[in-house]
């Protein structure tokens, strides 16, 4: 069983930056992903990183603004968010992928989820 705990959310002005962290009980060899869910919307993929950290993938909406990284020694994955926009407001979740790299954008391919952290961007 993998337990994930997100932190680092908060209120930030548009154009600002935040770094989210997700600490896990064990990384194993899981690819890790970040998803988000805005009020009234479905949860959507944000970014993913391979278990060794050599590959990353981003949603078009965050490409060039967000950076995913991981420190396997600390069992932690990060999401550095810059140039934040009001439309980035959402609850952000980290998750451990159990379906393989080809499924990193598929929500149902993640077997373990954190409880989420709120990010609010004021315009």
C-alpha positions as protocol buffer text, in pm:
chain_id: "A"
residue {
  index: 1
  type: UNK
  ca { x: 0 y: 0 z: 0 }
}
residue {
  index: 2
  type: UNK
  ca { x: 134 y: 340 z: -100 }
}
residue {
  index: 3
  type: UNK
  ca { x: 38 y: 646 z: 100 }
}
residue {
  index: 4
  type: UNK
  ca { x: 80 y: 990 z: -54 }
}
residue {
  index: 5
  type: UNK
  ca { x: 62 y: 1326 z: 118 }
}
residue {
  index: 6
  type: UNK
  ca { x: 61 y: 1653 z: -75 }
}
residue {
  index: 7
  type: UNK
  ca { x: 166 y: 1989 z: 62 }
}
residue {
  index: 8
  type: UNK
  ca { x: 255 y: 2337 z: -58 }
}
residue {
  index: 9
  type: UNK
  ca { x: -79 y: 2461 z: -181 }
}
residue {
  index: 10
  type: UNK
  ca { x: -212 y: 2803 z: -98 }
}
residue {
  index: 11
  type: UNK
  ca { x: -326 y: 3138 z: -228 }
}
residue {
  index: 12
  type: UNK
  ca { x: -108 y: 3318 z: -480 }
}
residue {
  index: 13
  type: UNK
  ca { x: -150 y: 3614 z: -711 }
}
residue {
  index: 14
  type: UNK
  ca { x: -168 y: 3566 z: -1083 }
}
residue {
  index: 15
  type: UNK
  ca { x: 180 y: 3546 z: -1231 }
}
residue {
  index: 16
  type: UNK
  ca { x: 321 y: 3405 z: -911 }
}
residue {
  index: 17
  type: UNK
  ca { x: 476 y: 3070 z: -828 }
}
residue {
  index: 18
  type: UNK
  ca { x: 416 y: 2777 z: -597 }
}
residue {
  index: 19
  type: UNK
  ca { x: 588 y: 2447 z: -542 }
}
residue {
  index: 20
  type: UNK
  ca { x: 383 y: 2146 z: -448 }
}
residue {
  index: 21
  type: UNK
  ca { x: 537 y: 1845 z: -281 }
}
residue {
  index: 22
  type: UNK
  ca { x: 412 y: 1491 z: -252 }
}
residue {
  index: 23
  type: UNK
  ca { x: 577 y: 1260 z: -6 }
}
residue {
  index: 24
  type: UNK
  ca { x: 511 y: 890 z: -33 }
}
residue {
  index: 25
  type: UNK
  ca { x: 553 y: 599 z: 203 }
}
residue {
  index: 26
  type: UNK
  ca { x: 744 y: 420 z: -69 }
}
residue {
  index: 27
  type: UNK
  ca { x: 830 y: 513 z: -427 }
}
residue {
  index: 28
  type: UNK
  ca { x: 900 y: 165 z: -549 }
}
residue {
  index: 29
  type: UNK
  ca { x: 931 y: 192 z: -926 }
}
residue {
  index: 30
  type: UNK
  ca { x: 615 y: 390 z: -980 }
}
residue {
  index: 31
  type: UNK
  ca { x: 580 y: 660 z: -1237 }
}
residue {
  index: 32
  type: UNK
  ca { x: 423 y: 957 z: -1061 }
}
residue {
  index: 33
  type: UNK
  ca { x: 166 y: 1205 z: -1180 }
}
residue {
  index: 34
  type: UNK
  ca { x: -10 y: 1523 z: -1082 }
}
residue {
  index: 35
  type: UNK
  ca { x: -375 y: 1582 z: -1157 }
}
residue {
  index: 36
  type: UNK
  ca { x: -606 y: 1868 z: -1070 }
}
residue {
  index: 37
  type: UNK
  ca { x: -974 y: 1924 z: -1029 }
}
residue {
  index: 38
  type: UNK
  ca { x: -1140 y: 2263 z: -1048 }
}
residue {
  index: 39
  type: UNK
  ca { x: -1487 y: 2323 z: -904 }
}
residue {
  index: 40
  type: UNK
  ca { x: -1755 y: 2179 z: -1126 }
}
residue {
  index: 41
  type: UNK
  ca { x: -1501 y: 2017 z: -1358 }
}
residue {
  index: 42
  type: UNK
  ca { x: -1360 y: 1671 z: -1405 }
}
residue {
  index: 43
  type: UNK
  ca { x: -1020 y: 1580 z: -1270 }
}
residue {
  index: 44
  type: UNK
  ca { x: -757 y: 1633 z: -1538 }
}
residue {
  index: 45
  type: UNK
  ca { x: -400 y: 1529 z: -1600 }
}
residue {
  index: 46
  type: UNK
  ca { x: -130 y: 1788 z: -1535 }
}
residue {
  index: 47
  type: UNK
  ca { x: 212 y: 1623 z: -1547 }
}
residue {
  index: 48
  type: UNK
  ca { x: 392 y: 1292 z: -1504 }
}
residue {
  index: 49
  type: UNK
  ca { x: 746 y: 1174 z: -1442 }
}
residue {
  index: 50
  type: UNK
  ca { x: 898 y: 831 z: -1497 }
}
residue {
  index: 51
  type: UNK
  ca { x: 1018 y: 634 z: -1200 }
}
residue {
  index: 52
  type: UNK
  ca { x: 1382 y: 713 z: -1266 }
}
residue {
  index: 53
  type: UNK
  ca { x: 1301 y: 1072 z: -1351 }
}
residue {
  index: 54
  type: UNK
  ca { x: 1435 y: 1054 z: -1702 }
}
residue {
  index: 55
  type: UNK
  ca { x: 1106 y: 1121 z: -1878 }
}
residue {
  index: 56
  type: UNK
  ca { x: 838 y: 1379 z: -1819 }
}
residue {
  index: 57
  type: UNK
  ca { x: 510 y: 1463 z: -1986 }
}
residue {
  index: 58
  type: UNK
  ca { x: 285 y: 1766 z: -1950 }
}
residue {
  index: 59
  type: UNK
  ca { x: -62 y: 1874 z: -2039 }
}
residue {
  index: 60
  type: UNK
  ca { x: -57 y: 2142 z: -2307 }
}
residue {
  index: 61
  type: UNK
  ca { x: -222 y: 2385 z: -2068 }
}
residue {
  index: 62
  type: UNK
  ca { x: 79 y: 2384 z: -1832 }
}
residue {
  index: 63
  type: UNK
  ca { x: 368 y: 2314 z: -2067 }
}
residue {
  index: 64
  type: UNK
  ca { x: 643 y: 2570 z: -2024 }
}
residue {
  index: 65
  type: UNK
  ca { x: 502 y: 2692 z: -1692 }
}
residue {
  index: 66
  type: UNK
  ca { x: 506 y: 2382 z: -1470 }
}
residue {
  index: 67
  type: UNK
  ca { x: 795 y: 2148 z: -1398 }
}
residue {
  index: 68
  type: UNK
  ca { x: 765 y: 1805 z: -1241 }
}
residue {
  index: 69
  type: UNK
  ca { x: 1062 y: 1648 z: -1066 }
}
residue {
  index: 70
  type: UNK
  ca { x: 1134 y: 1381 z: -810 }
}
residue {
  index: 71
  type: UNK
  ca { x: 1388 y: 1295 z: -545 }
}
residue {
  index: 72
  type: UNK
  ca { x: 1381 y: 919 z: -501 }
}
residue {
  index: 73
  type: UNK
  ca { x: 1608 y: 938 z: -198 }
}
residue {
  index: 74
  type: UNK
  ca { x: 1339 y: 1143 z: -25 }
}
residue {
  index: 75
  type: UNK
  ca { x: 1042 y: 958 z: -174 }
}
residue {
  index: 76
  type: UNK
  ca { x: 912 y: 1295 z: -289 }
}
residue {
  index: 77
  type: UNK
  ca { x: 777 y: 1430 z: -615 }
}
residue {
  index: 78
  type: UNK
  ca { x: 746 y: 1801 z: -682 }
}
residue {
  index: 79
  type: UNK
  ca { x: 543 y: 2026 z: -905 }
}
residue {
  index: 80
  type: UNK
  ca { x: 698 y: 2368 z: -957 }
}
residue {
  index: 81
  type: UNK
  ca { x: 431 y: 2601 z: -1088 }
}
residue {
  index: 82
  type: UNK
  ca { x: 517 y: 2939 z: -1238 }
}
residue {
  index: 83
  type: UNK
  ca { x: 330 y: 3212 z: -1424 }
}
residue {
  index: 84
  type: UNK
  ca { x: 16 y: 3097 z: -1251 }
}
residue {
  index: 85
  type: UNK
  ca { x: -320 y: 3191 z: -1394 }
}
residue {
  index: 86
  type: UNK
  ca { x: -667 y: 3206 z: -1244 }
}
residue {
  index: 87
  type: UNK
  ca { x: -758 y: 2898 z: -1445 }
}
residue {
  index: 88
  type: UNK
  ca { x: -493 y: 2700 z: -1257 }
}
residue {
  index: 89
  type: UNK
  ca { x: -711 y: 2723 z: -946 }
}
residue {
  index: 90
  type: UNK
  ca { x: -795 y: 2368 z: -842 }
}
residue {
  index: 91
  type: UNK
  ca { x: -729 y: 2094 z: -594 }
}
residue {
  index: 92
  type: UNK
  ca { x: -406 y: 1927 z: -698 }
}
residue {
  index: 93
  type: UNK
  ca { x: -354 y: 1556 z: -644 }
}
residue {
  index: 94
  type: UNK
  ca { x: -46 y: 1343 z: -677 }
}
residue {
  index: 95
  type: UNK
  ca { x: -81 y: 981 z: -771 }
}
residue {
  index: 96
  type: UNK
  ca { x: 124 y: 669 z: -832 }
}
residue {
  index: 97
  type: UNK
  ca { x: 82 y: 511 z: -1174 }
}
residue {
  index: 98
  type: UNK
  ca { x: 27 y: 138 z: -1184 }
}
residue {
  index: 99
  type: UNK
  ca { x: -47 y: 105 z: -1553 }
}
residue {
  index: 100
  type: UNK
  ca { x: 285 y: 184 z: -1720 }
}
residue {
  index: 101
  type: UNK
  ca { x: 431 y: 489 z: -1894 }
}
residue {
  index: 102
  type: UNK
  ca { x: 192 y: 465 z: -2185 }
}
residue {
  index: 103
  type: UNK
  ca { x: -98 y: 529 z: -1949 }
}
residue {
  index: 104
  type: UNK
  ca { x: 29 y: 830 z: -1756 }
}
residue {
  index: 105
  type: UNK
  ca { x: -249 y: 1060 z: -1880 }
}
residue {
  index: 106
  type: UNK
  ca { x: -520 y: 812 z: -1784 }
}
residue {
  index: 107
  type: UNK
  ca { x: -666 y: 877 z: -1441 }
}
residue {
  index: 108
  type: UNK
  ca { x: -781 y: 518 z: -1396 }
}
residue {
  index: 109
  type: UNK
  ca { x: -424 y: 395 z: -1447 }
}
residue {
  index: 110
  type: UNK
  ca { x: -324 y: 538 z: -1111 }
}
residue {
  index: 111
  type: UNK
  ca { x: -375 y: 306 z: -820 }
}
residue {
  index: 112
  type: UNK
  ca { x: -280 y: 534 z: -535 }
}
residue {
  index: 113
  type: UNK
  ca { x: -382 y: 893 z: -466 }
}
residue {
  index: 114
  type: UNK
  ca { x: -311 y: 1163 z: -215 }
}
residue {
  index: 115
  type: UNK
  ca { x: -580 y: 1365 z: -43 }
}
residue {
  index: 116
  type: UNK
  ca { x: -516 y: 1677 z: -250 }
}
residue {
  index: 117
  type: UNK
  ca { x: -396 y: 2029 z: -181 }
}
residue {
  index: 118
  type: UNK
  ca { x: -582 y: 2346 z: -276 }
}
residue {
  index: 119
  type: UNK
  ca { x: -421 y: 2599 z: -508 }
}
residue {
  index: 120
  type: UNK
  ca { x: -600 y: 2928 z: -553 }
}
residue {
  index: 121
  type: UNK
  ca { x: -475 y: 3189 z: -796 }
}
residue {
  index: 122
  type: UNK
  ca { x: -622 y: 3535 z: -762 }
}
residue {
  index: 123
  type: UNK
  ca { x: -661 y: 3744 z: -1073 }
}
